[in-house]
Amino acid sequence: MDFETATLRSFHELDNLYVNLLSDVKSGGPIWDDVINKGSKLFAALRATVHASNAFFDAIQRLADLASKTPGGSKEMGAHFTRLCMRQKRLGSQVKTMGNQLITCMVNPMTSHVDEWKKTIAQIEKEHNRETKRARGELKRALAETNRLRRKLSKHGNGGTLHCRQHSGSSSIGQGVGLGEPPKSNHMSSSTTGVGNSSLAVKAQSAMHVLDEKVRNIEDIERAFIKRLMIEERGRYCFFFNCLSPVLVSVRTLV
């Protein structure tokens, strides 16, 4: 694993998590629309069913009234038909209540929130792109500077080692030793090289520190937007459950 991959591994993992989460939230849009459409169709079907049921039992009630008024022996049959109609009318009233709860507590509120959800996701995505673009640029510059100093330091380090090896392989006694000439010293050259390498090492260390800060900054940005997406996604389900609860209460009254 190279230096750049190791440094940015955590950032890439967070970025992939953000992309996947954003894709999941966006892909849920058509499903929310489908829930709303199916809810509207169910409301229309329930309303039509209640209307047809009421018309049917109104006809039976007229038949029951006829049986109750006849001078024959069918009065008790008319009374039974009347009780049947009353029971079914109560059931129809409960179904109507459930339909009203469905349209007023779930379909209408969700319809008004779907567009708001889409705008919120678009705004989050826009802000994320803007923030990460700036942070990526800073990170790219810091990474380039760090790599430049690392290469330069490595080159100088190898050059210094090679320089020392060349001098150690030859005799350290000057050509004129024994002839009245003192040996030549390379102490000044080695000292200058050591100071240069030390300065480069300090710069490289400082660049690494700046790079770490840039990496932490962009990771914090990714975490913040991931948190916003998770809160947004969970908020949708919580809102849907709150809208559906009155409908479920109405359904339990039918049992």
PDB file of C-alpha atoms in Angstrom:
ATOM      1  CA  MET A   1       0.000   0.000   0.000  1.00  0.00           C
ATOM      2  CA  ASP A   2       1.565   3.321  -1.084  1.00  0.00           C
ATOM      3  CA  PHE A   3       1.709   6.458   1.024  1.00  0.00           C
ATOM      4  CA  GLU A   4      -1.217   8.242  -0.649  1.00  0.00           C
ATOM      5  CA  THR A   5      -3.533   5.228  -0.441  1.00  0.00           C
ATOM      6  CA  ALA A   6      -2.755   4.662   3.220  1.00  0.00           C
ATOM      7  CA  THR A   7      -3.280   8.327   4.063  1.00  0.00           C
ATOM      8  CA  LEU A   8      -6.629   8.660   2.290  1.00  0.00           C
ATOM      9  CA  ARG A   9      -8.067   5.212   3.037  1.00  0.00           C
ATOM     10  CA  SER A  10     -10.372   6.417   5.820  1.00  0.00           C
ATOM     11  CA  PHE A  11     -11.551   9.359   3.710  1.00  0.00           C
ATOM     12  CA  HIS A  12     -12.391   7.105   0.763  1.00  0.00           C
ATOM     13  CA  GLU A  13     -14.397   4.817   3.048  1.00  0.00           C
ATOM     14  CA  LEU A  14     -16.414   7.771   4.359  1.00  0.00           C
ATOM     15  CA  ASP A  15     -16.902   9.118   0.851  1.00  0.00           C
ATOM     16  CA  ASN A  16     -18.218   5.748  -0.358  1.00  0.00           C
ATOM     17  CA  LEU A  17     -20.573   5.602   2.619  1.00  0.00           C
ATOM     18  CA  TYR A  18     -21.910   9.067   1.800  1.00  0.00           C
ATOM     19  CA  VAL A  19     -22.415   8.185  -1.877  1.00  0.00           C
ATOM     20  CA  ASN A  20     -24.248   4.947  -1.039  1.00  0.00           C
ATOM     21  CA  LEU A  21     -26.437   6.635   1.559  1.00  0.00           C
ATOM     22  CA  LEU A  22     -27.298   9.476  -0.808  1.00  0.00           C
ATOM     23  CA  SER A  23     -28.187   6.960  -3.507  1.00  0.00           C
ATOM     24  CA  ASP A  24     -30.465   5.066  -1.115  1.00  0.00           C
ATOM     25  CA  VAL A  25     -32.254   8.234  -0.025  1.00  0.00           C
ATOM     26  CA  LYS A  26     -32.737   9.364  -3.622  1.00  0.00           C
ATOM     27  CA  SER A  27     -33.952   5.958  -4.766  1.00  0.00           C
ATOM     28  CA  GLY A  28     -36.665   6.099  -2.104  1.00  0.00           C
ATOM     29  CA  GLY A  29     -38.342   9.066  -3.797  1.00  0.00           C
ATOM     30  CA  PRO A  30     -40.401   7.028  -6.300  1.00  0.00           C
ATOM     31  CA  ILE A  31     -41.424   4.636  -3.521  1.00  0.00           C
ATOM     32  CA  TRP A  32     -42.760   7.492  -1.387  1.00  0.00           C
ATOM     33  CA  ASP A  33     -44.668   8.776  -4.421  1.00  0.00           C
ATOM     34  CA  ASP A  34     -46.092   5.307  -4.981  1.00  0.00           C
ATOM     35  CA  VAL A  35     -47.271   5.090  -1.359  1.00  0.00           C
ATOM     36  CA  ILE A  36     -49.063   8.416  -1.751  1.00  0.00           C
ATOM     37  CA  ASN A  37     -50.667   7.403  -5.053  1.00  0.00           C
ATOM     38  CA  LYS A  38     -51.804   4.052  -3.694  1.00  0.00           C
ATOM     39  CA  GLY A  39     -53.186   5.766  -0.608  1.00  0.00           C
ATOM     40  CA  SER A  40     -55.209   8.136  -2.775  1.00  0.00           C
ATOM     41  CA  LYS A  41     -56.573   5.217  -4.794  1.00  0.00           C
ATOM     42  CA  LEU A  42     -57.462   3.335  -1.610  1.00  0.00           C
ATOM     43  CA  PHE A  43     -59.325   6.376  -0.301  1.00  0.00           C
ATOM     44  CA  ALA A  44     -61.284   6.654  -3.543  1.00  0.00           C
ATOM     45  CA  ALA A  45     -62.070   2.929  -3.469  1.00  0.00           C
ATOM     46  CA  LEU A  46     -63.214   3.057   0.166  1.00  0.00           C
ATOM     47  CA  ARG A  47     -65.398   6.064  -0.510  1.00  0.00           C
ATOM     48  CA  ALA A  48     -66.997   4.345  -3.502  1.00  0.00           C
ATOM     49  CA  THR A  49     -67.451   1.153  -1.485  1.00  0.00           C
ATOM     50  CA  VAL A  50     -69.114   2.976   1.397  1.00  0.00           C
ATOM     51  CA  HIS A  51     -71.373   4.839  -1.018  1.00  0.00           C
ATOM     52  CA  ALA A  52     -72.385   1.625  -2.792  1.00  0.00           C
ATOM     53  CA  SER A  53     -72.824  -0.195   0.525  1.00  0.00           C
ATOM     54  CA  ASN A  54     -75.045   2.547   1.920  1.00  0.00           C
ATOM     55  CA  ALA A  55     -77.173   2.529  -1.221  1.00  0.00           C
ATOM     56  CA  PHE A  56     -77.518  -1.238  -1.022  1.00  0.00           C
ATOM     57  CA  PHE A  57     -78.552  -1.292   2.631  1.00  0.00           C
ATOM     58  CA  ASP A  58     -80.898   1.648   2.092  1.00  0.00           C
ATOM     59  CA  ALA A  59     -82.709  -0.558  -0.383  1.00  0.00           C
ATOM     60  CA  ILE A  60     -82.781  -3.395   2.156  1.00  0.00           C
ATOM     61  CA  GLN A  61     -84.112  -0.977   4.774  1.00  0.00           C
ATOM     62  CA  ARG A  62     -86.993  -0.070   2.507  1.00  0.00           C
ATOM     63  CA  LEU A  63     -87.668  -3.771   2.139  1.00  0.00           C
ATOM     64  CA  ALA A  64     -87.541  -4.158   5.931  1.00  0.00           C
ATOM     65  CA  ASP A  65     -90.003  -1.291   6.336  1.00  0.00           C
ATOM     66  CA  LEU A  66     -92.327  -2.992   3.908  1.00  0.00           C
ATOM     67  CA  ALA A  67     -92.085  -6.263   5.834  1.00  0.00           C
ATOM     68  CA  SER A  68     -92.754  -4.482   9.122  1.00  0.00           C
ATOM     69  CA  LYS A  69     -95.888  -2.759   7.812  1.00  0.00           C
ATOM     70  CA  THR A  70     -97.459  -5.764   6.188  1.00  0.00           C
ATOM     71  CA  PRO A  71    -100.473  -7.199   8.021  1.00  0.00           C
ATOM     72  CA  GLY A  72     -99.078 -10.667   7.414  1.00  0.00           C
ATOM     73  CA  GLY A  73     -96.654 -12.582   9.638  1.00  0.00           C
ATOM     74  CA  SER A  74     -93.447 -10.913   8.404  1.00  0.00           C
ATOM     75  CA  LYS A  75     -93.004  -8.165  11.007  1.00  0.00           C
ATOM     76  CA  GLU A  76     -90.230  -9.998  12.878  1.00  0.00           C
ATOM     77  CA  MET A  77     -88.416 -10.483   9.557  1.00  0.00           C
ATOM     78  CA  GLY A  78     -88.605  -6.749   8.977  1.00  0.00           C
ATOM     79  CA  ALA A  79     -87.140  -6.135  12.447  1.00  0.00           C
ATOM     80  CA  HIS A  80     -84.224  -8.483  11.725  1.00  0.00           C
ATOM     81  CA  PHE A  81     -83.548  -6.738   8.429  1.00  0.00           C
ATOM     82  CA  THR A  82     -83.578  -3.375  10.192  1.00  0.00           C
ATOM     83  CA  ARG A  83     -81.002  -4.523  12.751  1.00  0.00           C
ATOM     84  CA  LEU A  84     -78.851  -5.889   9.931  1.00  0.00           C
ATOM     85  CA  CYS A  85     -78.970  -2.565   8.118  1.00  0.00           C
ATOM     86  CA  MET A  86     -78.099  -0.619  11.266  1.00  0.00           C
ATOM     87  CA  ARG A  87     -75.116  -2.874  11.952  1.00  0.00           C
ATOM     88  CA  GLN A  88     -73.829  -2.539   8.413  1.00  0.00           C
ATOM     89  CA  LYS A  89     -74.356   1.218   8.463  1.00  0.00           C
ATOM     90  CA  ARG A  90     -72.161   1.457  11.558  1.00  0.00           C
ATOM     91  CA  LEU A  91     -69.500  -0.588   9.773  1.00  0.00           C
ATOM     92  CA  GLY A  92     -69.767   1.685   6.747  1.00  0.00           C
ATOM     93  CA  SER A  93     -69.375   4.707   8.999  1.00  0.00           C
ATOM     94  CA  GLN A  94     -66.192   3.234  10.472  1.00  0.00           C
ATOM     95  CA  VAL A  95     -64.823   2.515   6.996  1.00  0.00           C
ATOM     96  CA  LYS A  96     -65.623   6.081   5.995  1.00  0.00           C
ATOM     97  CA  THR A  97     -63.761   7.342   9.060  1.00  0.00           C
ATOM     98  CA  MET A  98     -60.761   5.224   8.124  1.00  0.00           C
ATOM     99  CA  GLY A  99     -60.821   6.662   4.604  1.00  0.00           C
ATOM    100  CA  ASN A 100     -60.983  10.198   5.939  1.00  0.00           C
ATOM    101  CA  GLN A 101     -58.064   9.494   8.265  1.00  0.00           C
ATOM    102  CA  LEU A 102     -56.145   8.042   5.340  1.00  0.00           C
ATOM    103  CA  ILE A 103     -56.543  11.114   3.160  1.00  0.00           C
ATOM    104  CA  THR A 104     -56.291  13.814   5.829  1.00  0.00           C
ATOM    105  CA  CYS A 105     -53.653  12.316   8.130  1.00  0.00           C
ATOM    106  CA  MET A 106     -51.408  10.512   5.658  1.00  0.00           C
ATOM    107  CA  VAL A 107     -51.883  11.312   1.974  1.00  0.00           C
ATOM    108  CA  ASN A 108     -52.253  15.089   2.176  1.00  0.00           C
ATOM    109  CA  PRO A 109     -49.431  15.719   4.706  1.00  0.00           C
ATOM    110  CA  MET A 110     -47.038  13.427   2.860  1.00  0.00           C
ATOM    111  CA  THR A 111     -47.863  15.050  -0.461  1.00  0.00           C
ATOM    112  CA  SER A 112     -46.890  18.422   0.954  1.00  0.00           C
ATOM    113  CA  HIS A 113     -43.662  17.033   2.440  1.00  0.00           C
ATOM    114  CA  VAL A 114     -42.358  15.076  -0.566  1.00  0.00           C
ATOM    115  CA  ASP A 115     -41.360  18.205  -2.484  1.00  0.00           C
ATOM    116  CA  GLU A 116     -39.732  19.596   0.649  1.00  0.00           C
ATOM    117  CA  TRP A 117     -37.768  16.363   1.075  1.00  0.00           C
ATOM    118  CA  LYS A 118     -36.494  16.560  -2.491  1.00  0.00           C
ATOM    119  CA  LYS A 119     -35.391  20.166  -2.000  1.00  0.00           C
ATOM    120  CA  THR A 120     -33.636  19.254   1.243  1.00  0.00           C
ATOM    121  CA  ILE A 121     -31.679  16.431  -0.392  1.00  0.00           C
ATOM    122  CA  ALA A 122     -30.737  18.671  -3.315  1.00  0.00           C
ATOM    123  CA  GLN A 123     -29.517  21.325  -0.870  1.00  0.00           C
ATOM    124  CA  ILE A 124     -27.491  18.790   1.128  1.00  0.00           C
ATOM    125  CA  GLU A 125     -25.897  17.475  -2.058  1.00  0.00           C
ATOM    126  CA  LYS A 126     -25.099  20.999  -3.260  1.00  0.00           C
ATOM    127  CA  GLU A 127     -23.496  21.985   0.039  1.00  0.00           C
ATOM    128  CA  HIS A 128     -21.551  18.716   0.160  1.00  0.00           C
ATOM    129  CA  ASN A 129     -20.153  19.226  -3.325  1.00  0.00           C
ATOM    130  CA  ARG A 130     -19.116  22.785  -2.496  1.00  0.00           C
ATOM    131  CA  GLU A 131     -17.482  21.919   0.825  1.00  0.00           C
ATOM    132  CA  THR A 132     -15.695  18.803  -0.396  1.00  0.00           C
ATOM    133  CA  LYS A 133     -14.481  20.536  -3.559  1.00  0.00           C
ATOM    134  CA  ARG A 134     -12.743  23.161  -1.453  1.00  0.00           C
ATOM    135  CA  ALA A 135     -11.404  20.586   1.010  1.00  0.00           C
ATOM    136  CA  ARG A 136     -10.234  18.276  -1.791  1.00  0.00           C
ATOM    137  CA  GLY A 137      -8.301  21.128  -3.376  1.00  0.00           C
ATOM    138  CA  GLU A 138      -6.543  21.922  -0.114  1.00  0.00           C
ATOM    139  CA  LEU A 139      -5.863  18.236   0.483  1.00  0.00           C
ATOM    140  CA  LYS A 140      -4.473  17.783  -3.023  1.00  0.00           C
ATOM    141  CA  ARG A 141      -2.059  20.679  -2.578  1.00  0.00           C
ATOM    142  CA  ALA A 142      -0.952  19.441   0.843  1.00  0.00           C
ATOM    143  CA  LEU A 143      -0.443  15.924  -0.504  1.00  0.00           C
ATOM    144  CA  ALA A 144       1.580  17.176  -3.466  1.00  0.00           C
ATOM    145  CA  GLU A 145       3.802  19.261  -1.184  1.00  0.00           C
ATOM    146  CA  THR A 146       4.319  16.342   1.192  1.00  0.00           C
ATOM    147  CA  ASN A 147       5.225  13.980  -1.639  1.00  0.00           C
ATOM    148  CA  ARG A 148       7.627  16.555  -3.089  1.00  0.00           C
ATOM    149  CA  LEU A 149       9.445  16.981   0.208  1.00  0.00           C
ATOM    150  CA  ARG A 150       9.508  13.233   0.828  1.00  0.00           C
ATOM    151  CA  ARG A 151      11.071  12.596  -2.573  1.00  0.00           C
ATOM    152  CA  LYS A 152      13.539  15.409  -2.067  1.00  0.00           C
ATOM    153  CA  LEU A 153      14.473  14.167   1.385  1.00  0.00           C
ATOM    154  CA  SER A 154      14.861  10.625   0.103  1.00  0.00           C
ATOM    155  CA  LYS A 155      17.027  11.832  -2.763  1.00  0.00           C
ATOM    156  CA  HIS A 156      19.248  13.896  -0.486  1.00  0.00           C
ATOM    157  CA  GLY A 157      19.502  11.065   1.975  1.00  0.00           C
ATOM    158  CA  ASN A 158      20.615   8.633  -0.723  1.00  0.00           C
ATOM    159  CA  GLY A 159      22.979  11.211  -2.168  1.00  0.00           C
ATOM    160  CA  GLY A 160      24.561  11.804   1.234  1.00  0.00           C
ATOM    161  CA  THR A 161      24.985   8.087   1.778  1.00  0.00           C
ATOM    162  CA  LEU A 162      26.511   7.657  -1.633  1.00  0.00           C
ATOM    163  CA  HIS A 163      28.824  10.603  -0.985  1.00  0.00           C
ATOM    164  CA  CYS A 164      30.063   9.064   2.248  1.00  0.00           C
ATOM    165  CA  ARG A 165      30.569   5.663   0.632  1.00  0.00           C
ATOM    166  CA  GLN A 166      32.665   7.168  -2.138  1.00  0.00           C
ATOM    167  CA  HIS A 167      34.910   8.862   0.379  1.00  0.00           C
ATOM    168  CA  SER A 168      35.139   5.838   2.644  1.00  0.00           C
ATOM    169  CA  GLY A 169      36.119   3.620  -0.281  1.00  0.00           C
ATOM    170  CA  SER A 170      39.212   5.732  -1.042  1.00  0.00           C
ATOM    171  CA  SER A 171      42.077   6.626   1.197  1.00  0.00           C
ATOM    172  CA  SER A 172      41.496   9.444   3.644  1.00  0.00           C
ATOM    173  CA  ILE A 173      45.179  10.380   3.428  1.00  0.00           C
ATOM    174  CA  GLY A 174      45.918  13.241   1.087  1.00  0.00           C
ATOM    175  CA  GLN A 175      48.093  12.842  -1.955  1.00  0.00           C
ATOM    176  CA  GLY A 176      50.845  14.877  -0.458  1.00  0.00           C
ATOM    177  CA  VAL A 177      51.102  13.067   2.862  1.00  0.00           C
ATOM    178  CA  GLY A 178      54.726  12.272   3.418  1.00  0.00           C
ATOM    179  CA  LEU A 179      55.654  14.978   0.954  1.00  0.00           C
ATOM    180  CA  GLY A 180      54.891  17.889   3.223  1.00  0.00           C
ATOM    181  CA  GLU A 181      51.199  18.362   2.226  1.00  0.00           C
ATOM    182  CA  PRO A 182      48.435  17.942   4.878  1.00  0.00           C
ATOM    183  CA  PRO A 183      45.442  15.660   4.132  1.00  0.00           C
ATOM    184  CA  LYS A 184      42.285  17.306   2.738  1.00  0.00           C
ATOM    185  CA  SER A 185      39.331  17.235   5.110  1.00  0.00           C
ATOM    186  CA  ASN A 186      35.670  16.793   3.990  1.00  0.00           C
ATOM    187  CA  HIS A 187      34.286  17.790   7.403  1.00  0.00           C
ATOM    188  CA  MET A 188      32.791  21.030   6.077  1.00  0.00           C
ATOM    189  CA  SER A 189      30.975  19.240   3.221  1.00  0.00           C
ATOM    190  CA  SER A 190      29.511  16.611   5.553  1.00  0.00           C
ATOM    191  CA  SER A 191      28.368  19.286   7.996  1.00  0.00           C
ATOM    192  CA  THR A 192      26.615  21.250   5.252  1.00  0.00           C
ATOM    193  CA  THR A 193      24.875  18.119   3.966  1.00  0.00           C
ATOM    194  CA  GLY A 194      23.697  17.216   7.468  1.00  0.00           C
ATOM    195  CA  VAL A 195      22.231  20.676   8.041  1.00  0.00           C
ATOM    196  CA  GLY A 196      20.436  20.529   4.689  1.00  0.00           C
ATOM    197  CA  ASN A 197      18.954  17.119   5.425  1.00  0.00           C
ATOM    198  CA  SER A 198      17.839  18.267   8.865  1.00  0.00           C
ATOM    199  CA  SER A 199      16.085  21.301   7.374  1.00  0.00           C
ATOM    200  CA  LEU A 200      14.350  19.130   4.792  1.00  0.00           C
ATOM    201  CA  ALA A 201      13.268  16.704   7.505  1.00  0.00           C
ATOM    202  CA  VAL A 202      11.705  19.552   9.493  1.00  0.00           C
ATOM    203  CA  LYS A 203       9.876  20.804   6.408  1.00  0.00           C
ATOM    204  CA  ALA A 204       8.690  17.298   5.570  1.00  0.00           C
ATOM    205  CA  GLN A 205       7.457  16.797   9.117  1.00  0.00           C
ATOM    206  CA  SER A 206       5.605  20.111   9.001  1.00  0.00           C
ATOM    207  CA  ALA A 207       4.060  19.170   5.653  1.00  0.00           C
ATOM    208  CA  MET A 208       2.932  15.842   7.114  1.00  0.00           C
ATOM    209  CA  HIS A 209       1.298  17.692   9.995  1.00  0.00           C
ATOM    210  CA  VAL A 210      -0.547  19.978   7.563  1.00  0.00           C
ATOM    211  CA  LEU A 211      -1.597  16.955   5.504  1.00  0.00           C
ATOM    212  CA  ASP A 212      -2.983  15.228   8.594  1.00  0.00           C
ATOM    213  CA  GLU A 213      -5.018  18.341   9.392  1.00  0.00           C
ATOM    214  CA  LYS A 214      -6.423  18.463   5.859  1.00  0.00           C
ATOM    215  CA  VAL A 215      -7.326  14.767   5.995  1.00  0.00           C
ATOM    216  CA  ARG A 216      -9.073  15.205   9.349  1.00  0.00           C
ATOM    217  CA  ASN A 217     -10.887  18.255   8.005  1.00  0.00           C
ATOM    218  CA  ILE A 218     -12.300  16.480   4.967  1.00  0.00           C
ATOM    219  CA  GLU A 219     -13.186  13.433   7.080  1.00  0.00           C
ATOM    220  CA  ASP A 220     -15.083  15.693   9.489  1.00  0.00           C
ATOM    221  CA  ILE A 221     -16.946  17.203   6.531  1.00  0.00           C
ATOM    222  CA  GLU A 222     -17.920  13.753   5.262  1.00  0.00           C
ATOM    223  CA  ARG A 223     -19.070  12.653   8.724  1.00  0.00           C
ATOM    224  CA  ALA A 224     -21.175  15.790   9.123  1.00  0.00           C
ATOM    225  CA  PHE A 225     -22.984  15.251   5.822  1.00  0.00           C
ATOM    226  CA  ILE A 226     -23.423  11.536   6.496  1.00  0.00           C
ATOM    227  CA  LYS A 227     -25.059  12.451   9.794  1.00  0.00           C
ATOM    228  CA  ARG A 228     -27.369  14.925   8.034  1.00  0.00           C
ATOM    229  CA  LEU A 229     -28.416  12.280   5.523  1.00  0.00           C
ATOM    230  CA  MET A 230     -29.067   9.707   8.239  1.00  0.00           C
ATOM    231  CA  ILE A 231     -31.160  12.185  10.234  1.00  0.00           C
ATOM    232  CA  GLU A 232     -33.079  13.152   7.100  1.00  0.00           C
ATOM    233  CA  GLU A 233     -33.754   9.528   6.194  1.00  0.00           C
ATOM    234  CA  ARG A 234     -34.870   8.557   9.690  1.00  0.00           C
ATOM    235  CA  GLY A 235     -37.027  11.671   9.938  1.00  0.00           C
ATOM    236  CA  ARG A 236     -38.965  10.564   6.867  1.00  0.00           C
ATOM    237  CA  TYR A 237     -39.832   7.196   8.375  1.00  0.00           C
ATOM    238  CA  CYS A 238     -40.796   8.761  11.689  1.00  0.00           C
ATOM    239  CA  PHE A 239     -43.040  11.260   9.923  1.00  0.00           C
ATOM    240  CA  PHE A 240     -44.659   8.482   7.898  1.00  0.00           C
ATOM    241  CA  PHE A 241     -45.335   6.441  11.032  1.00  0.00           C
ATOM    242  CA  ASN A 242     -46.947   9.441  12.722  1.00  0.00           C
ATOM    243  CA  CYS A 243     -49.160   9.933   9.669  1.00  0.00           C
ATOM    244  CA  LEU A 244     -50.101   6.262   9.507  1.00  0.00           C
ATOM    245  CA  SER A 245     -50.907   5.849  13.215  1.00  0.00           C
ATOM    246  CA  PRO A 246     -54.443   7.373  13.056  1.00  0.00           C
ATOM    247  CA  VAL A 247     -55.251   5.108  10.109  1.00  0.00           C
ATOM    248  CA  LEU A 248     -54.115   2.046  12.053  1.00  0.00           C
ATOM    249  CA  VAL A 249     -56.281   3.097  14.985  1.00  0.00           C
ATOM    250  CA  SER A 250     -59.268   3.312  12.634  1.00  0.00           C
ATOM    251  CA  VAL A 251     -58.473  -0.124  11.224  1.00  0.00           C
ATOM    252  CA  ARG A 252     -58.492  -1.648  14.714  1.00  0.00           C
ATOM    253  CA  THR A 253     -62.032  -0.384  15.247  1.00  0.00           C
ATOM    254  CA  LEU A 254     -63.163  -2.497  12.295  1.00  0.00           C
ATOM    255  CA  VAL A 255     -62.045  -5.743  13.900  1.00  0.00           C
TER     256      VAL A 255
END
